[in-house]
Every structure is written in structure tokens, then in C-alpha cells.
Amino acid sequence: DGGITQSPKYLFRKEGQNVTLSCEQNLNHDAMYWYRQDPGQGLRLIYYSHIVNDFQKGDIAEGYSVSREKKESFPLTVTSAQKNPTAFYLCASSISDQPQHFGDGTRLSIL
Amino acid sequence: QKEVEQDPGPLSVPEGAIVSLNCTYSNSAFQYFMWYRQYSRKGPELLMYTYSSGNKEDGRFTAQVDKSSKYISLFIRDSQPSDSATYLCAMCEDNDMRFGAGTRLTVKP
């Protein structure tokens, strides 16, 4: 089945630690996105990539980093510079000008 | 003012009711409009999308877009307990997508 796989489902971060969230898609989509979802707020865009080896900052990129070395993969690193990392993180992919399709998210909490 | 406004609810209705969910927006450049359904601890699932003003129907769901009023709606007919979820509106301009905060719906048996 085609889809977007995010792992792990739950993740805990210690103070000063970087953590990496995985996102893999087998839909052959060119574009991939990372969003953060907080209660009572809409999804906020962290980073996006429309092509391999290229990515752009979204609205709230500070404290996050990404890479896009393969079309299928778009990992997100939450660095220690992100002071409020507790949230539900969603990865999405799309064909240009088409609606985005989402994975089932990773819930990140601070220990 | 937020770009996309959506009443967060919560909204509770009896089984079989007609549900109306709404969003308003400020950016007249938005080109297409979507509704997503999100179950607890899951990612959003695309329900409906449309490029133009007017109605689009799919089974029990009808999406309505009024570009002149900058207003979109999702109607659910004969609502079921399995429709209980958070519904997110979304709209897009040149690959820049904006989301409403979501309306939490509960359909009681």
C-alpha cells in the first residue's frame, strides 16, 4: 500500500538533546512537508522540500533542521535550540498543486 | 486577524443530524480549498477538495465554497458516531497551504 510512514509514534527528549523524526513515503511525490500541531492551533509549517537536495524554511523553522537526500525520505531534527518542542509533528507529501497527504504523526514530549 | 478562522467547537450532535462546519479566510488569492478529517492520535485524512466556488458532493459530504464572501463550509448528512473527529479546513495559494485550527465534532448514538 502506498503511503507516508512516520516513526517513532512517540518520542521523548531530554534537556539539551537533539532528536530526529523519520518520514518515508512511497507515493513518488516530489514535495514533502513538516508541520507542527499544537492544541487549539492550526498546523504550522516548519520546513518543506519540492525537490531532492533542496528545502526551504517555513513559518517556524527556528530550532529545527531537515535534509532531503532521497526523494522518499525527509527526516526532521528537533535541536536543543527548540525550547518548546512538545507537540504533535506531522509529515506530508504531495504532487505539485495537489492536496497534501499526511502520515500518522509523531508525538514528542520532554522528559 | 488570522488568515483562516475556524470555530474550534466542540460541537456535539445526535446521530442522524445534519452537521455544518465553516471557515472564513482573508486571502482572496487562495486557489483551492480542502477539508480534512483527523481522528485522535492520527494524521489528517483528505475528505474533499475543490478549486471553484459552488458545491461538491461526495456521498454524505458536501463542500461549499463562496469566494465572494471568503467562506467555505462542509455539510455532513445523516451523521454517524464514526464521524466523530476533528475537521480541519485548509486552503492553498501556489503550494502555500494554510489550515484552520479544527472543529472537534462528536456524534452521539
Coordinates of N, CA and C in Angstrom, one line a residue:
Chain A
D1 N 0.8 -1.2 0.0 CA 0.0 0.0 0.0 C 0.9 1.2 0.0
G2 N 0.5 2.2 -0.8 CA 1.2 3.5 -0.8 C 0.9 4.3 0.3
G3 N 1.9 5.1 0.9 CA 1.5 5.9 2.0 C 2.7 6.6 2.5
I4 N 2.5 7.3 3.7 CA 3.6 8.0 4.4 C 3.7 7.4 5.7
T5 N 5.0 7.0 6.1 CA 5.2 6.4 7.3 C 6.1 7.3 8.2
Q6 N 5.6 7.6 9.4 CA 6.3 8.4 10.3 C 6.7 7.5 11.5
S7 N 8.0 7.7 12.0 CA 8.4 6.9 13.2 C 9.4 7.8 14.0
P8 N 9.4 7.5 15.3 CA 8.5 6.6 16.0 C 7.2 7.3 16.3
K9 N 6.3 6.6 16.8 CA 4.9 7.2 17.1 C 5.0 8.1 18.3
Y10 N 5.8 7.7 19.3 CA 6.1 8.6 20.5 C 7.6 8.7 20.7
L11 N 8.0 9.9 21.1 CA 9.4 10.2 21.3 C 9.6 11.1 22.5
F12 N 10.6 10.8 23.3 CA 10.9 11.7 24.5 C 12.3 12.3 24.3
R13 N 12.3 13.6 24.7 CA 13.6 14.3 24.5 C 14.1 14.7 25.9
K14 N 15.4 14.5 26.2 CA 16.0 15.0 27.4 C 16.5 16.4 27.1
E15 N 16.7 17.2 28.2 CA 17.3 18.5 28.1 C 18.6 18.5 27.3
G16 N 18.7 19.4 26.3 CA 20.0 19.5 25.6 C 20.2 18.5 24.5
Q17 N 19.2 17.7 24.3 CA 19.4 16.6 23.3 C 18.7 16.9 22.0
N18 N 19.4 16.5 20.9 CA 18.8 16.6 19.6 C 18.0 15.2 19.3
V19 N 16.9 15.3 18.7 CA 16.2 14.1 18.3 C 15.8 14.2 16.8
T20 N 15.7 13.0 16.2 CA 15.3 13.0 14.8 C 14.1 12.2 14.5
L21 N 13.1 12.8 13.8 CA 11.9 12.2 13.5 C 12.0 11.7 12.0
S22 N 11.5 10.5 11.8 CA 11.6 9.9 10.4 C 10.3 10.1 9.7
C23 N 10.5 10.3 8.4 CA 9.3 10.4 7.4 C 9.7 9.7 6.1
E24 N 9.0 8.7 5.7 CA 9.3 8.0 4.5 C 8.0 7.9 3.7
Q25 N 8.1 8.1 2.4 CA 6.9 8.0 1.5 C 7.2 7.2 0.3
N26 N 6.2 6.4 -0.1 CA 6.3 5.6 -1.3 C 5.3 5.9 -2.4
L27 N 4.9 7.2 -2.3 CA 3.9 7.7 -3.3 C 4.5 8.3 -4.5
N28 N 5.8 8.4 -4.5 CA 6.5 9.0 -5.6 C 6.2 10.5 -5.7
H29 N 5.9 11.1 -4.6 CA 5.7 12.6 -4.6 C 7.0 13.3 -4.5
D30 N 7.0 14.5 -5.3 CA 8.2 15.3 -5.2 C 8.3 16.1 -4.0
A31 N 7.1 16.7 -3.5 CA 7.1 17.6 -2.4 C 6.9 16.9 -1.1
M32 N 7.6 17.4 -0.1 CA 7.4 16.9 1.3 C 7.4 18.0 2.3
Y33 N 6.7 17.9 3.4 CA 6.5 19.0 4.3 C 6.6 18.4 5.7
W34 N 6.9 19.3 6.7 CA 6.8 19.0 8.1 C 6.0 20.1 8.7
Y35 N 5.0 19.7 9.6 CA 4.2 20.6 10.3 C 4.2 20.3 11.8
R36 N 3.9 21.3 12.6 CA 3.8 21.1 14.0 C 2.3 21.4 14.3
Q37 N 1.7 20.6 15.2 CA 0.3 20.8 15.6 C 0.3 20.9 17.1
D38 N -0.3 22.1 17.6 CA -0.5 22.3 19.0 C -2.0 22.4 19.2
P39 N -2.4 22.1 20.4 CA -3.9 22.2 20.7 C -4.4 23.6 20.5
G40 N -5.5 23.7 19.8 CA -6.2 24.9 19.5 C -5.6 25.8 18.4
Q41 N -4.5 25.2 17.8 CA -3.9 26.0 16.7 C -3.9 25.2 15.4
G42 N -3.9 25.9 14.3 CA -3.8 25.2 13.0 C -2.4 24.6 12.9
L43 N -2.3 23.8 11.8 CA -0.9 23.2 11.5 C 0.0 24.4 11.1
R44 N 1.2 24.3 11.6 CA 2.2 25.4 11.3 C 3.3 24.7 10.6
L45 N 3.7 25.3 9.5 CA 4.7 24.8 8.6 C 6.1 25.0 9.1
I46 N 6.9 23.9 9.2 CA 8.3 24.0 9.8 C 9.3 24.1 8.6
Y47 N 9.3 23.1 7.7 CA 10.1 23.1 6.6 C 9.4 22.4 5.4
Y48 N 9.8 22.7 4.2 CA 9.3 22.0 3.1 C 10.4 21.8 2.0
S49 N 10.1 20.8 1.2 CA 11.1 20.5 0.1 C 10.3 20.1 -1.2
H50 N 10.6 20.7 -2.3 CA 9.9 20.4 -3.5 C 10.8 19.5 -4.4
I51 N 12.0 19.3 -4.0 CA 12.9 18.5 -4.9 C 14.1 18.0 -4.0
V52 N 14.6 16.9 -4.4 CA 15.8 16.3 -3.7 C 16.9 17.3 -3.6
N53 N 17.6 17.3 -2.4 CA 18.7 18.2 -2.1 C 18.3 19.7 -2.1
D54 N 17.1 20.0 -1.9 CA 16.7 21.4 -1.8 C 15.5 21.5 -0.8
F55 N 15.6 22.4 0.1 CA 14.5 22.6 1.1 C 14.4 24.1 1.5
Q56 N 13.3 24.5 2.0 CA 13.0 25.9 2.4 C 12.5 25.9 3.8
K57 N 12.8 27.0 4.5 CA 12.2 27.2 5.8 C 10.7 27.6 5.7
G58 N 9.9 27.1 6.6 CA 8.5 27.5 6.7 C 8.4 28.6 7.7
D59 N 7.2 28.7 8.4 CA 6.9 29.8 9.3 C 7.6 29.7 10.6
I60 N 8.0 28.5 11.0 CA 8.5 28.3 12.4 C 9.7 27.4 12.4
A61 N 10.7 27.7 11.5 CA 11.9 26.8 11.3 C 12.9 26.9 12.4
E62 N 12.9 27.9 13.3 CA 13.9 28.1 14.3 C 14.0 26.9 15.3
G63 N 15.1 26.3 15.4 CA 15.3 25.2 16.3 C 15.1 23.8 15.7
Y64 N 14.9 23.8 14.4 CA 14.7 22.6 13.6 C 15.6 22.5 12.4
S65 N 15.9 21.3 12.0 CA 16.7 21.2 10.7 C 16.2 20.0 10.0
V66 N 16.4 20.0 8.7 CA 16.0 18.9 7.8 C 17.1 18.5 6.8
S67 N 16.9 17.4 6.1 CA 17.7 17.0 5.0 C 16.8 16.4 4.0
R68 N 17.2 16.4 2.7 CA 16.4 15.7 1.6 C 17.4 15.1 0.7
E69 N 18.0 14.0 1.1 CA 19.0 13.3 0.3 C 18.3 12.3 -0.7
K70 N 17.1 11.8 -0.4 CA 16.4 10.9 -1.2 C 15.0 11.4 -1.4
K71 N 14.4 11.1 -2.5 CA 13.0 11.5 -2.8 C 12.0 11.0 -1.8
E72 N 12.3 9.8 -1.3 CA 11.4 9.1 -0.4 C 11.5 9.6 1.1
S73 N 12.5 10.3 1.4 CA 12.8 10.5 2.8 C 13.0 12.0 3.2
F74 N 12.5 12.4 4.3 CA 12.6 13.8 4.7 C 12.6 13.9 6.2
P75 N 13.7 13.5 6.8 CA 13.8 13.5 8.3 C 13.9 14.9 8.9
L76 N 13.3 15.0 10.1 CA 13.3 16.3 10.8 C 14.1 16.1 12.1
T77 N 15.0 17.0 12.3 CA 15.8 17.0 13.6 C 15.3 18.2 14.5
V78 N 14.9 17.9 15.7 CA 14.5 18.9 16.7 C 15.7 19.1 17.5
T79 N 16.3 20.3 17.4 CA 17.6 20.5 18.1 C 17.3 21.1 19.5
S80 N 18.4 21.1 20.3 CA 18.3 21.7 21.7 C 17.9 23.2 21.7
A81 N 18.1 23.8 20.5 CA 17.7 25.2 20.4 C 16.2 25.5 20.4
Q82 N 15.4 24.4 20.2 CA 14.0 24.5 20.2 C 13.5 24.3 21.6
K83 N 13.1 25.5 22.2 CA 12.9 25.5 23.7 C 11.5 24.9 24.1
N84 N 10.6 24.8 23.1 CA 9.3 24.3 23.4 C 8.9 23.2 22.4
P85 N 9.6 22.1 22.5 CA 9.4 21.1 21.4 C 8.2 20.2 21.6
T86 N 7.5 20.2 22.7 CA 6.4 19.3 22.9 C 5.3 19.6 22.0
A87 N 4.9 18.7 21.1 CA 3.9 18.9 20.1 C 3.7 17.6 19.3
F88 N 2.7 17.6 18.5 CA 2.4 16.5 17.5 C 3.0 17.0 16.2
Y89 N 3.9 16.2 15.6 CA 4.6 16.5 14.4 C 4.1 15.7 13.2
L90 N 3.7 16.4 12.2 CA 3.1 15.7 11.0 C 3.9 15.9 9.8
C91 N 4.1 14.9 9.1 CA 4.8 14.9 7.8 C 3.8 14.7 6.7
A92 N 4.0 15.5 5.6 CA 3.0 15.4 4.4 C 3.8 15.3 3.1
S93 N 3.1 14.9 2.1 CA 3.7 14.9 0.8 C 2.7 15.2 -0.2
S94 N 3.1 15.7 -1.4 CA 2.1 16.0 -2.5 C 2.8 16.0 -3.8
I95 N 2.0 15.9 -4.9 CA 2.4 16.3 -6.2 C 2.1 17.8 -6.3
S96 N 2.9 18.5 -7.0 CA 2.7 19.9 -7.2 C 1.3 20.3 -7.5
D97 N 0.7 21.3 -6.7 CA -0.6 21.8 -6.9 C -1.7 20.8 -6.6
Q98 N -1.4 19.8 -5.9 CA -2.4 18.8 -5.5 C -2.4 18.8 -3.9
P99 N -3.6 18.4 -3.3 CA -3.6 18.4 -1.9 C -2.6 17.5 -1.2
Q100 N -2.2 17.9 0.0 CA -1.2 17.1 0.7 C -1.8 15.9 1.4
H101 N -1.0 14.9 1.5 CA -1.4 13.6 2.2 C -0.5 13.5 3.4
F102 N -1.0 13.1 4.5 CA -0.3 13.1 5.8 C 0.0 11.7 6.3
G103 N 1.1 11.6 7.1 CA 1.4 10.5 7.9 C 0.6 10.5 9.2
D104 N 0.8 9.6 10.1 CA 0.1 9.5 11.3 C 0.8 10.2 12.5
G105 N 1.8 10.9 12.2 CA 2.4 11.8 13.2 C 3.3 11.1 14.2
T106 N 4.1 12.0 14.8 CA 5.0 11.6 16.0 C 4.7 12.6 17.1
R107 N 4.4 12.0 18.3 CA 4.2 12.9 19.4 C 5.5 13.0 20.2
L108 N 6.0 14.2 20.3 CA 7.3 14.5 21.0 C 7.0 15.1 22.4
S109 N 7.6 14.6 23.4 CA 7.5 15.1 24.7 C 8.8 15.3 25.4
I110 N 8.9 16.2 26.4 CA 10.1 16.5 27.1 C 10.1 15.6 28.4
L111 N 11.3 15.0 28.6 CA 11.4 14.2 29.9 C 11.8 15.2 31.0
Chain B
Q1 N -5.6 39.5 12.9 CA -6.6 38.6 12.3 C -5.9 37.4 11.7
K2 N -6.3 36.2 12.0 CA -5.7 35.0 11.4 C -6.1 34.9 9.9
E3 N -5.3 34.3 9.1 CA -5.6 34.1 7.7 C -6.8 33.2 7.5
V4 N -6.9 32.2 8.3 CA -8.0 31.2 8.3 C -8.7 31.1 9.7
E5 N -10.0 31.4 9.8 CA -10.7 31.3 11.0 C -11.6 30.1 11.0
Q6 N -11.6 29.3 12.1 CA -12.5 28.2 12.2 C -12.9 28.0 13.6
D7 N -14.2 27.9 13.9 CA -14.7 27.8 15.2 C -14.2 26.4 15.8
P8 N -13.5 26.4 16.9 CA -13.0 25.1 17.4 C -14.0 24.2 18.0
G9 N -15.2 24.7 18.3 CA -16.2 23.9 18.9 C -15.9 23.8 20.4
P10 N -16.2 22.7 21.1 CA -16.6 21.4 20.5 C -18.1 21.5 20.0
L11 N -18.4 20.6 19.0 CA -19.8 20.5 18.5 C -20.3 19.1 18.8
S12 N -21.4 19.0 19.4 CA -22.0 17.7 19.7 C -23.4 17.6 19.1
V13 N -23.6 16.5 18.4 CA -24.9 16.4 17.7 C -25.4 14.9 17.9
P14 N -26.7 14.7 17.8 CA -27.2 13.3 17.8 C -27.0 12.6 16.5
E15 N -26.9 11.3 16.5 CA -26.8 10.5 15.3 C -27.9 10.9 14.4
G16 N -27.6 11.0 13.1 CA -28.6 11.3 12.1 C -28.8 12.8 11.8
A17 N -28.2 13.7 12.6 CA -28.3 15.1 12.4 C -27.5 15.5 11.2
I18 N -27.8 16.7 10.6 CA -27.0 17.3 9.6 C -26.0 18.3 10.3
V19 N -24.8 18.1 10.0 CA -23.7 18.9 10.6 C -23.2 20.0 9.6
S20 N -23.0 21.2 10.1 CA -22.4 22.2 9.3 C -21.2 22.8 9.9
L21 N -20.1 22.7 9.2 CA -18.8 23.2 9.7 C -18.3 24.3 8.7
N22 N -17.7 25.3 9.3 CA -17.4 26.5 8.5 C -16.1 27.1 8.7
C23 N -15.5 27.8 7.7 CA -14.3 28.5 7.8 C -14.4 29.8 7.0
T24 N -13.8 30.9 7.6 CA -13.7 32.1 6.8 C -12.2 32.4 6.6
Y25 N -11.9 33.1 5.5 CA -10.5 33.4 5.3 C -10.3 34.8 4.8
S26 N -9.1 35.3 4.8 CA -8.9 36.7 4.4 C -8.1 36.9 3.1
N27 N -7.4 35.9 2.7 CA -6.6 36.0 1.5 C -7.4 35.6 0.2
S28 N -7.7 36.6 -0.6 CA -8.5 36.3 -1.8 C -7.7 35.5 -2.9
A29 N -6.4 35.3 -2.6 CA -5.6 34.6 -3.6 C -5.6 33.1 -3.5
F30 N -6.2 32.6 -2.4 CA -6.3 31.2 -2.2 C -7.0 30.6 -3.5
Q31 N -6.4 29.5 -4.0 CA -6.9 28.9 -5.2 C -7.7 27.6 -5.1
Y32 N -7.3 26.8 -4.1 CA -8.2 25.7 -3.8 C -8.3 25.4 -2.4
F33 N -9.4 24.6 -2.1 CA -9.9 24.5 -0.7 C -10.1 23.1 -0.4
M34 N -9.8 22.7 0.9 CA -9.8 21.3 1.3 C -10.5 21.2 2.6
W35 N -11.0 20.0 2.9 CA -11.4 19.6 4.2 C -10.7 18.3 4.6
Y36 N -10.2 18.3 5.8 CA -9.5 17.1 6.3 C -10.2 16.6 7.5
R37 N -10.3 15.3 7.7 CA -10.8 14.7 9.0 C -9.6 14.1 9.7
Q38 N -9.6 14.4 11.0 CA -8.5 13.9 11.9 C -9.0 13.2 13.1
Y39 N -8.8 11.9 13.2 CA -9.1 11.1 14.3 C -8.0 11.3 15.4
S40 N -8.4 11.0 16.6 CA -7.4 11.2 17.7 C -6.1 10.4 17.5
R41 N -5.0 11.1 17.7 CA -3.7 10.4 17.6 C -3.4 9.9 16.1
K42 N -4.1 10.5 15.2 CA -3.8 10.1 13.8 C -3.5 11.4 12.9
G43 N -3.0 11.2 11.7 CA -2.8 12.3 10.8 C -4.1 12.7 10.1
P44 N -4.2 13.9 9.6 CA -5.4 14.3 8.8 C -5.5 13.5 7.6
E45 N -6.8 13.2 7.3 CA -7.1 12.4 6.1 C -8.0 13.3 5.2
L46 N -7.6 13.4 3.9 CA -8.3 14.3 3.0 C -9.7 13.8 2.7
L47 N -10.7 14.7 2.9 CA -12.1 14.4 2.7 C -12.6 14.9 1.3
M48 N -12.3 16.2 1.1 CA -12.9 16.9 0.0 C -11.9 18.0 -0.5
Y49 N -11.8 18.2 -1.8 CA -11.1 19.4 -2.2 C -11.8 19.9 -3.5
T50 N -11.7 21.2 -3.6 CA -12.4 21.9 -4.8 C -11.6 23.1 -5.2
Y51 N -11.7 23.4 -6.5 CA -11.0 24.6 -7.0 C -11.9 25.8 -7.2
S52 N -13.2 25.6 -7.2 CA -14.0 26.7 -7.6 C -15.1 27.0 -6.6
S53 N -15.8 28.1 -6.8 CA -17.0 28.4 -6.0 C -18.1 27.4 -6.4
G54 N -19.0 27.1 -5.4 CA -20.1 26.2 -5.7 C -20.0 25.0 -4.8
N55 N -20.8 24.0 -5.1 CA -20.9 22.8 -4.3 C -20.2 21.6 -4.9
K56 N -19.6 20.8 -4.1 CA -19.1 19.5 -4.5 C -19.6 18.4 -3.5
E57 N -20.2 17.4 -4.1 CA -20.8 16.4 -3.2 C -20.1 15.0 -3.3
D58 N -19.9 14.3 -2.2 CA -19.3 13.0 -2.2 C -20.0 12.2 -1.1
G59 N -21.0 11.4 -1.5 CA -21.7 10.6 -0.5 C -22.4 11.5 0.4
R60 N -22.2 11.3 1.7 CA -22.9 12.1 2.7 C -22.2 13.5 2.9
F61 N -21.2 13.8 2.3 CA -20.4 15.0 2.5 C -20.6 16.0 1.3
T62 N -20.8 17.3 1.6 CA -20.9 18.3 0.6 C -20.0 19.5 1.0
A63 N -19.1 19.8 0.1 CA -18.3 21.0 0.4 C -18.8 22.2 -0.4
Q64 N -18.8 23.3 0.2 CA -19.4 24.5 -0.4 C -18.3 25.6 -0.3
V65 N -18.1 26.3 -1.4 CA -17.1 27.4 -1.4 C -17.8 28.7 -2.0
D66 N -17.7 29.8 -1.2 CA -18.2 31.1 -1.7 C -17.0 32.0 -1.7
K67 N -16.4 32.2 -2.8 CA -15.2 33.0 -2.9 C -15.5 34.5 -2.7
S68 N -16.7 34.9 -3.1 CA -17.0 36.3 -2.9 C -17.1 36.7 -1.5
S69 N -17.6 35.8 -0.6 CA -17.7 36.0 0.8 C -16.5 35.5 1.6
K70 N -15.6 34.8 0.9 CA -14.4 34.2 1.5 C -14.9 33.3 2.7
Y71 N -15.7 32.3 2.3 CA -16.4 31.4 3.3 C -16.5 30.1 2.7
I72 N -16.1 29.0 3.4 CA -16.3 27.7 3.0 C -17.0 26.9 4.0
S73 N -17.7 25.8 3.6 CA -18.5 25.0 4.5 C -18.3 23.5 4.1
L74 N -18.5 22.7 5.1 CA -18.6 21.3 4.9 C -19.9 20.8 5.6
F75 N -20.8 20.1 4.9 CA -22.0 19.6 5.4 C -21.9 18.1 5.5
I76 N -22.3 17.5 6.6 CA -22.4 16.1 6.7 C -23.8 15.7 7.0
R77 N -24.4 14.9 6.1 CA -25.8 14.4 6.2 C -25.8 13.1 6.9
D78 N -26.9 12.8 7.6 CA -27.1 11.5 8.3 C -25.8 11.2 9.1
S79 N -25.4 12.1 10.0 CA -24.1 11.9 10.7 C -24.1 10.6 11.5
Q80 N -23.0 10.0 11.6 CA -22.8 8.7 12.3 C -21.7 8.9 13.5
P81 N -21.8 8.0 14.5 CA -20.8 8.1 15.5 C -19.4 8.0 15.0
S82 N -19.2 7.3 13.9 CA -17.9 7.2 13.3 C -17.4 8.5 12.6
D83 N -18.3 9.5 12.5 CA -17.9 10.8 12.0 C -17.2 11.7 13.1
S84 N -17.3 11.2 14.3 CA -16.7 11.9 15.5 C -15.2 12.0 15.3
A85 N -14.7 13.3 15.1 CA -13.3 13.6 14.8 C -13.2 15.1 14.8
T86 N -12.0 15.5 14.6 CA -11.7 16.9 14.3 C -11.6 17.2 12.8
Y87 N -12.3 18.2 12.4 CA -12.3 18.6 11.0 C -11.5 19.9 10.7
L88 N -10.6 19.8 9.8 CA -9.7 20.9 9.5 C -10.0 21.4 8.1
C89 N -10.2 22.7 8.0 CA -10.3 23.3 6.7 C -8.9 23.7 6.3
A90 N -8.6 23.8 5.0 CA -7.3 24.2 4.5 C -7.5 24.8 3.2
M91 N -6.6 25.7 2.9 CA -6.7 26.4 1.6 C -5.3 26.8 1.1
C92 N -5.1 26.9 -0.2 CA -3.8 26.9 -0.8 C -3.6 27.9 -1.9
E93 N -2.5 28.6 -1.8 CA -2.1 29.5 -2.9 C -0.7 29.2 -3.3
D94 N -0.5 28.8 -4.6 CA 0.9 28.5 -5.0 C 1.7 27.6 -4.1
N95 N 1.1 26.5 -3.7 CA 1.7 25.5 -2.8 C 1.9 25.9 -1.4
D96 N 1.4 27.1 -1.1 CA 1.5 27.6 0.3 C 0.1 27.3 0.9
M97 N 0.1 26.3 1.8 CA -1.2 25.9 2.4 C -1.4 26.4 3.8
R98 N -2.6 26.8 4.1 CA -2.9 27.4 5.4 C -4.1 26.6 6.0
F99 N -4.0 26.3 7.3 CA -5.0 25.5 7.9 C -5.8 26.3 9.0
G100 N -7.1 25.9 9.1 CA -7.8 26.3 10.3 C -7.4 25.5 11.5
A101 N -7.8 26.0 12.7 CA -7.4 25.3 13.9 C -8.2 24.0 14.1
G102 N -9.3 23.7 13.4 CA -10.0 22.5 13.5 C -11.2 22.6 14.4
T103 N -12.3 21.9 14.0 CA -13.5 21.9 14.8 C -13.7 20.4 15.3
R104 N -13.8 20.3 16.6 CA -14.0 18.9 17.2 C -15.5 18.6 17.2
L105 N -15.8 17.5 16.5 CA -17.2 17.0 16.4 C -17.4 15.7 17.1
T106 N -18.5 15.7 17.9 CA -18.9 14.4 18.5 C -20.3 14.1 18.0
V107 N -20.5 12.9 17.5 CA -21.9 12.4 17.1 C -22.3 11.4 18.1
K108 N -23.4 11.7 18.8 CA -23.8 10.7 19.9 C -24.8 9.7 19.4
P109 N -24.6 8.4 19.7 CA -25.6 7.4 19.3 C -27.0 7.7 19.9

